[in-house]
């Protein structure tokens, strides 16, 4: 065994490999069960020698058929067969001479050139990398008694029919080899069906049919037909498809909680039908210890009322004569409260209109149920724009700015509850507002590309410039600014495509432009102008619904025409308004135009080059189309009620061009959808309208509606039906059976009995829970009267029966009631329900201040928390000195009774800064701290001594004498510097020496003197 793994290493260097042939299976076990691997079969590769034989020379008449047998020794795996001559050249194969699947060489008819003495069959054994050859075969073809022409006959397989079996998923190879003169051609077909396209191929000059990845439907009768000029013959191969066992549904691992029920299913298929057997921990289940909670029903094992300690590994084995399958299914019995595996307070950032995935990976047994809240208020359920996946991940398909915020996922099972918070920030996309433009710059001038970008202000952008998809040259002529690239003194090598890329941590945008460098020498100016308008418009090939328009292009003015724009004017419906109809390539002068009925057409053409559009051409002759029934019906048909007893049907009317004729009207049809299918449609006809009101409808009933266009020449096509509901009314009843489960001091769960859909009287939007804090459990009635508590509400979408109320205040009395919510509004309130929240930790004390400061003591005063969240059990005061380097000294901690509001701290150091941490406590623990700092008073005796020294007369006199001495020295120095006189020549020369080699006379810190 290989150390640290389950790998078995077999060293065959010491003995023969066949000693290790056999079937191996790996077993892994621990205290929770035993798993088993599939069987692994090891066999030695073999390449046996060809038996010694002497081949007789073959003599045949020209035109007869011939088979040269190869019959290589059986190897493992089977050898690859090929025919060659004695100089190792492959023998040419064709439609007349072919090699069969078994390696034999077939001649449909022999020719004189087939005479040779070196037909040699070679067998290559792949795994042993050896090649063996058969003794050469000599063939002589005589021409003294040639065989005559004849119809095809089959050399292989023999007879009129044969059978072949293939396994599902394998490769099916069918072979037909025919003899005859002239050489027959082979074709294939399947009786009563088609050959499977995409999986079928033909080989060996159509003599072999090959089907890969065989399926059950490939079974049947396959006909191969051999034909020549004298007739044809056929052979039927009956193919049956068998199958080794294959999975329909493999058993899945189970994680069960105590007393739960689990089901293992082992669904397999095969031909013949596989036999299924079960084992537990590697022991056949019939031989395993009896377990009354376990029941086996063929391919299913039912585990009822499982208990801790019954974890095991179950094996499903499916087998038939062609193979077997083995799968391990791990059954773990655990009792675990929920755990959220996703780290808390994860921040997700996405760009607007992209999907956002907020993870909430959890573990627990039973498997926790995941619910989501947004901003601790709004309950989230599946539906646009949210999708809650099975693994707890919340997906927002198309994130928008309003989706930003705090999201809370709560994992719940019967052993507990756990919540986790994540945050989503939706950012504005990065966009290039002004892209760089094409530049044509003279050599030695400057080129400037602008690239102005808009991005989300909270993201840090990075601008990168590329030249021809690579980095900019390392040249100081390329200057990158905040929103531009400047290339100074451009040269021919600077030509290329420049791309600006704006990257943020979430997205990027890019734009490119090309730089062309031209010579600075003046060249004749080429004037580029818009093309002249086309002329000589002509209408030909006129029909009811089409016409051909031709024209002659105008002068292009040094810029080739890129396209032609064809416009039309409808003189009947919109005179004076020209509408773009189609664009044609600039190389064409003809357009086939599709027309609408009941229009008085005039056409004109505009030409466009890179400078712009030409003026319009002269209008074409008028062409009128005859009226007809409408081709289209109104679009955007909708049905919705605005009142409890109406249904408003609306649509987008047809345009005058779409009317196809005079007298345009609309036939409006409606009926209730849930009544009989053959119910008559109610209808009415209106004109010049885009809506129709059906009155007297039942409240919130589903209707089918259709709108059909009519005119004086007939009706439009049969319209499709759309559905919509009549108007809604307020819900009739309130939810009943309110129950409240308090999970902790800030979270409660409310349950109710859902109302029936008939009483909703509209589209169910959900339930709205109104809840209000009435008072704290420690507040008096008088205090409650003085405080006005603001009510809160939470909406739970969908027809559900429970919801959670987060963010409650501890140690309080709450009341709540529920209303049903539909699109119309809210129903009546349910009876109120009162519940209490348990104690929690208190808030921070309302204030902490120093009221008296002495040399060795400080007095503190405080106020209790605004919300105690339960009876206070006392206060904790922690204080410590702070030295001159802001390091904290040893801390002292005091516990103070709850009824105290001040304290004096004795035995403190004078002139010292102290820092205080103060918090309140309940039985649930300590609340957050409030901090403060204060100094003790300085020692007055030390301070007075310092003042006496500074005010002594001798000290003042000493300072004045020092100042006077410094002044005298400065005066003497000034006089010496300005004294006149003659200097020796040598000193002058020295004075004019190179200042870089002249010594500095002041460097020694003394005054210089002339001598």
mmCIF file of C-alpha atoms in Angstrom, residues 429-628:
data_model
loop_
_atom_site.group_PDB
_atom_site.id
_atom_site.type_symbol
_atom_site.label_atom_id
_atom_site.label_comp_id
_atom_site.label_asym_id
_atom_site.label_seq_id
_atom_site.Cartn_x
_atom_site.Cartn_y
_atom_site.Cartn_z
ATOM 1 C CA UNK A 429 -21.331 51.278 -14.886
ATOM 2 C CA UNK A 430 -18.132 52.727 -16.307
ATOM 3 C CA UNK A 431 -18.787 54.467 -19.643
ATOM 4 C CA UNK A 432 -16.592 56.397 -22.068
ATOM 5 C CA UNK A 433 -18.540 59.581 -22.831
ATOM 6 C CA UNK A 434 -16.157 61.064 -25.389
ATOM 7 C CA UNK A 435 -14.220 58.532 -27.449
ATOM 8 C CA UNK A 436 -10.869 59.169 -29.153
ATOM 9 C CA UNK A 437 -11.324 60.150 -32.808
ATOM 10 C CA UNK A 438 -9.393 59.373 -35.994
ATOM 11 C CA UNK A 439 -6.397 61.696 -36.402
ATOM 12 C CA UNK A 440 -4.468 62.550 -39.544
ATOM 13 C CA UNK A 441 -1.429 64.526 -38.347
ATOM 14 C CA UNK A 442 1.543 65.959 -40.217
ATOM 15 C CA UNK A 443 4.975 64.702 -39.230
ATOM 16 C CA UNK A 444 6.713 66.654 -36.391
ATOM 17 C CA UNK A 445 3.390 67.990 -35.102
ATOM 18 C CA UNK A 446 1.462 66.915 -31.992
ATOM 19 C CA UNK A 447 -1.474 64.480 -31.865
ATOM 20 C CA UNK A 448 -4.015 64.547 -29.014
ATOM 21 C CA UNK A 449 -6.537 61.760 -28.327
ATOM 22 C CA UNK A 450 -9.296 62.558 -25.817
ATOM 23 C CA UNK A 451 -10.987 59.882 -23.679
ATOM 24 C CA UNK A 452 -13.485 61.282 -21.161
ATOM 25 C CA UNK A 453 -15.077 58.753 -18.839
ATOM 26 C CA UNK A 454 -17.982 58.560 -16.394
ATOM 27 C CA UNK A 455 -17.764 56.042 -13.563
ATOM 28 C CA UNK A 456 -19.229 55.314 -10.156
ATOM 29 C CA UNK A 457 -17.691 57.864 -7.738
ATOM 30 C CA UNK A 458 -17.045 55.175 -5.117
ATOM 31 C CA UNK A 459 -14.835 53.144 -7.468
ATOM 32 C CA UNK A 460 -11.211 54.068 -8.185
ATOM 33 C CA UNK A 461 -10.630 54.164 -11.962
ATOM 34 C CA UNK A 462 -7.399 53.343 -13.774
ATOM 35 C CA UNK A 463 -6.789 54.680 -17.275
ATOM 36 C CA UNK A 464 -4.539 52.615 -19.573
ATOM 37 C CA UNK A 465 -3.511 53.455 -23.151
ATOM 38 C CA UNK A 466 -2.427 50.833 -25.669
ATOM 39 C CA UNK A 467 -0.831 51.086 -29.100
ATOM 40 C CA UNK A 468 -1.803 48.299 -31.515
ATOM 41 C CA UNK A 469 -2.989 46.174 -28.536
ATOM 42 C CA UNK A 470 0.415 46.501 -26.819
ATOM 43 C CA UNK A 471 1.972 48.872 -24.303
ATOM 44 C CA UNK A 472 2.839 52.440 -25.283
ATOM 45 C CA UNK A 473 6.482 52.924 -26.361
ATOM 46 C CA UNK A 474 8.850 53.921 -23.545
ATOM 47 C CA UNK A 475 9.294 57.414 -24.971
ATOM 48 C CA UNK A 476 8.886 60.770 -23.221
ATOM 49 C CA UNK A 477 7.048 62.042 -26.328
ATOM 50 C CA UNK A 478 3.993 60.058 -25.150
ATOM 51 C CA UNK A 479 2.285 62.055 -22.374
ATOM 52 C CA UNK A 480 -0.694 60.457 -20.587
ATOM 53 C CA UNK A 481 -3.027 62.884 -18.816
ATOM 54 C CA UNK A 482 -6.210 62.286 -16.804
ATOM 55 C CA UNK A 483 -8.451 62.125 -19.854
ATOM 56 C CA UNK A 484 -6.128 62.404 -22.857
ATOM 57 C CA UNK A 485 -3.020 61.072 -24.618
ATOM 58 C CA UNK A 486 -0.639 63.517 -26.279
ATOM 59 C CA UNK A 487 1.993 62.344 -28.778
ATOM 60 C CA UNK A 488 4.567 65.070 -29.350
ATOM 61 C CA UNK A 489 6.601 65.466 -32.531
ATOM 62 C CA UNK A 490 4.902 62.541 -34.282
ATOM 63 C CA UNK A 491 6.890 60.259 -36.576
ATOM 64 C CA UNK A 492 6.022 57.598 -39.147
ATOM 65 C CA UNK A 493 6.500 54.824 -36.544
ATOM 66 C CA UNK A 494 3.767 56.363 -34.377
ATOM 67 C CA UNK A 495 1.074 55.319 -36.845
ATOM 68 C CA UNK A 496 -1.342 52.712 -35.511
ATOM 69 C CA UNK A 497 -4.460 52.152 -33.438
ATOM 70 C CA UNK A 498 -4.573 53.738 -29.984
ATOM 71 C CA UNK A 499 -6.950 52.345 -27.380
ATOM 72 C CA UNK A 500 -7.961 53.869 -24.058
ATOM 73 C CA UNK A 501 -9.140 51.390 -21.412
ATOM 74 C CA UNK A 502 -10.839 52.565 -18.235
ATOM 75 C CA UNK A 503 -10.722 49.866 -15.555
ATOM 76 C CA UNK A 504 -12.362 49.723 -12.142
ATOM 77 C CA UNK A 505 -12.386 46.820 -9.728
ATOM 78 C CA UNK A 506 -15.773 45.744 -11.150
ATOM 79 C CA UNK A 507 -15.870 46.602 -14.870
ATOM 80 C CA UNK A 508 -14.177 48.353 -17.750
ATOM 81 C CA UNK A 509 -14.875 50.193 -20.986
ATOM 82 C CA UNK A 510 -12.626 50.878 -23.958
ATOM 83 C CA UNK A 511 -12.525 52.798 -27.228
ATOM 84 C CA UNK A 512 -10.019 53.037 -30.070
ATOM 85 C CA UNK A 513 -8.974 55.439 -32.798
ATOM 86 C CA UNK A 514 -6.350 55.373 -35.559
ATOM 87 C CA UNK A 515 -3.454 57.775 -36.103
ATOM 88 C CA UNK A 516 -2.193 58.417 -39.631
ATOM 89 C CA UNK A 517 1.049 60.392 -40.086
ATOM 90 C CA UNK A 518 1.390 62.383 -43.337
ATOM 91 C CA UNK A 519 4.255 64.389 -44.788
ATOM 92 C CA UNK A 520 4.426 68.035 -43.865
ATOM 93 C CA UNK A 521 5.072 69.131 -47.486
ATOM 94 C CA UNK A 522 2.081 71.001 -48.914
ATOM 95 C CA UNK A 523 -0.081 69.000 -51.271
ATOM 96 C CA UNK A 524 -2.899 70.135 -53.504
ATOM 97 C CA UNK A 525 -6.067 70.413 -51.500
ATOM 98 C CA UNK A 526 -8.682 67.809 -52.326
ATOM 99 C CA UNK A 527 -12.188 69.118 -51.779
ATOM 100 C CA UNK A 528 -14.612 66.572 -50.334
ATOM 101 C CA UNK A 529 -18.277 67.468 -50.547
ATOM 102 C CA UNK A 530 -21.648 65.849 -50.199
ATOM 103 C CA UNK A 531 -22.820 64.012 -53.329
ATOM 104 C CA UNK A 532 -25.314 65.523 -55.719
ATOM 105 C CA UNK A 533 -28.870 64.187 -55.429
ATOM 106 C CA UNK A 534 -29.896 61.237 -57.651
ATOM 107 C CA UNK A 535 -31.969 61.986 -60.758
ATOM 108 C CA UNK A 536 -34.444 60.347 -63.197
ATOM 109 C CA UNK A 537 -36.480 58.319 -60.658
ATOM 110 C CA UNK A 538 -38.570 55.655 -62.439
ATOM 111 C CA UNK A 539 -41.149 53.092 -61.204
ATOM 112 C CA UNK A 540 -41.292 49.677 -62.949
ATOM 113 C CA UNK A 541 -42.609 46.135 -62.251
ATOM 114 C CA UNK A 542 -45.687 47.569 -60.545
ATOM 115 C CA UNK A 543 -47.902 45.138 -58.540
ATOM 116 C CA UNK A 544 -50.462 45.491 -55.735
ATOM 117 C CA UNK A 545 -47.857 45.064 -53.007
ATOM 118 C CA UNK A 546 -44.497 45.951 -54.610
ATOM 119 C CA UNK A 547 -42.774 48.214 -57.110
ATOM 120 C CA UNK A 548 -39.228 48.591 -58.451
ATOM 121 C CA UNK A 549 -37.566 52.006 -58.142
ATOM 122 C CA UNK A 550 -34.541 52.958 -60.285
ATOM 123 C CA UNK A 551 -32.444 56.155 -60.389
ATOM 124 C CA UNK A 552 -29.225 57.688 -61.737
ATOM 125 C CA UNK A 553 -26.584 58.679 -59.106
ATOM 126 C CA UNK A 554 -25.259 62.243 -58.943
ATOM 127 C CA UNK A 555 -21.633 63.473 -58.772
ATOM 128 C CA UNK A 556 -19.780 61.945 -55.773
ATOM 129 C CA UNK A 557 -17.376 64.927 -55.300
ATOM 130 C CA UNK A 558 -14.210 62.899 -54.538
ATOM 131 C CA UNK A 559 -15.897 60.733 -51.877
ATOM 132 C CA UNK A 560 -17.508 57.432 -52.940
ATOM 133 C CA UNK A 561 -21.194 56.959 -52.219
ATOM 134 C CA UNK A 562 -21.646 54.653 -49.230
ATOM 135 C CA UNK A 563 -25.429 54.187 -49.325
ATOM 136 C CA UNK A 564 -28.746 55.457 -50.689
ATOM 137 C CA UNK A 565 -31.681 56.310 -48.403
ATOM 138 C CA UNK A 566 -35.179 55.847 -49.888
ATOM 139 C CA UNK A 567 -38.038 57.846 -48.350
ATOM 140 C CA UNK A 568 -41.765 57.875 -49.094
ATOM 141 C CA UNK A 569 -44.637 60.315 -48.593
ATOM 142 C CA UNK A 570 -48.212 59.089 -47.963
ATOM 143 C CA UNK A 571 -50.304 61.761 -49.665
ATOM 144 C CA UNK A 572 -53.531 60.192 -48.361
ATOM 145 C CA UNK A 573 -52.794 59.811 -44.640
ATOM 146 C CA UNK A 574 -49.747 62.044 -43.890
ATOM 147 C CA UNK A 575 -49.162 64.538 -46.693
ATOM 148 C CA UNK A 576 -45.944 66.523 -46.349
ATOM 149 C CA UNK A 577 -44.293 63.937 -44.068
ATOM 150 C CA UNK A 578 -41.363 61.974 -45.525
ATOM 151 C CA UNK A 579 -40.661 58.646 -43.831
ATOM 152 C CA UNK A 580 -37.435 56.601 -44.094
ATOM 153 C CA UNK A 581 -38.287 53.371 -45.929
ATOM 154 C CA UNK A 582 -35.020 51.468 -46.578
ATOM 155 C CA UNK A 583 -31.293 51.853 -47.241
ATOM 156 C CA UNK A 584 -29.490 50.464 -50.295
ATOM 157 C CA UNK A 585 -25.740 49.895 -50.822
ATOM 158 C CA UNK A 586 -23.938 52.715 -52.585
ATOM 159 C CA UNK A 587 -23.068 50.481 -55.519
ATOM 160 C CA UNK A 588 -26.732 49.792 -56.428
ATOM 161 C CA UNK A 589 -29.187 51.953 -58.406
ATOM 162 C CA UNK A 590 -32.270 49.750 -58.106
ATOM 163 C CA UNK A 591 -34.498 48.816 -55.139
ATOM 164 C CA UNK A 592 -37.475 46.447 -54.853
ATOM 165 C CA UNK A 593 -39.953 48.111 -52.467
ATOM 166 C CA UNK A 594 -42.683 46.320 -50.496
ATOM 167 C CA UNK A 595 -45.904 48.379 -50.344
ATOM 168 C CA UNK A 596 -49.008 48.546 -48.174
ATOM 169 C CA UNK A 597 -52.607 48.771 -49.461
ATOM 170 C CA UNK A 598 -54.575 52.033 -49.580
ATOM 171 C CA UNK A 599 -51.557 54.365 -49.757
ATOM 172 C CA UNK A 600 -50.787 57.154 -52.248
ATOM 173 C CA UNK A 601 -47.004 56.773 -52.538
ATOM 174 C CA UNK A 602 -44.389 59.248 -53.721
ATOM 175 C CA UNK A 603 -40.703 58.342 -53.415
ATOM 176 C CA UNK A 604 -37.425 60.248 -53.248
ATOM 177 C CA UNK A 605 -33.765 59.162 -52.849
ATOM 178 C CA UNK A 606 -30.847 60.671 -50.896
ATOM 179 C CA UNK A 607 -27.190 59.683 -51.437
ATOM 180 C CA UNK A 608 -24.643 59.587 -48.571
ATOM 181 C CA UNK A 609 -20.825 59.580 -48.459
ATOM 182 C CA UNK A 610 -18.463 60.138 -45.502
ATOM 183 C CA UNK A 611 -19.148 63.899 -45.675
ATOM 184 C CA UNK A 612 -22.914 63.548 -45.309
ATOM 185 C CA UNK A 613 -26.238 63.207 -47.134
ATOM 186 C CA UNK A 614 -27.094 64.870 -50.411
ATOM 187 C CA UNK A 615 -30.166 66.967 -50.968
ATOM 188 C CA UNK A 616 -33.285 64.864 -51.722
ATOM 189 C CA UNK A 617 -33.978 63.962 -55.329
ATOM 190 C CA UNK A 618 -37.061 65.138 -57.138
ATOM 191 C CA UNK A 619 -40.151 63.133 -56.137
ATOM 192 C CA UNK A 620 -41.102 60.123 -58.229
ATOM 193 C CA UNK A 621 -44.446 59.779 -60.021
ATOM 194 C CA UNK A 622 -47.307 59.004 -57.610
ATOM 195 C CA UNK A 623 -48.242 55.330 -57.177
ATOM 196 C CA UNK A 624 -51.573 54.358 -55.570
ATOM 197 C CA UNK A 625 -52.259 50.930 -54.042
ATOM 198 C CA UNK A 626 -55.789 49.543 -53.781
ATOM 199 C CA UNK A 627 -57.555 49.043 -50.402
ATOM 200 C CA UNK A 628 -57.846 45.606 -48.775
#
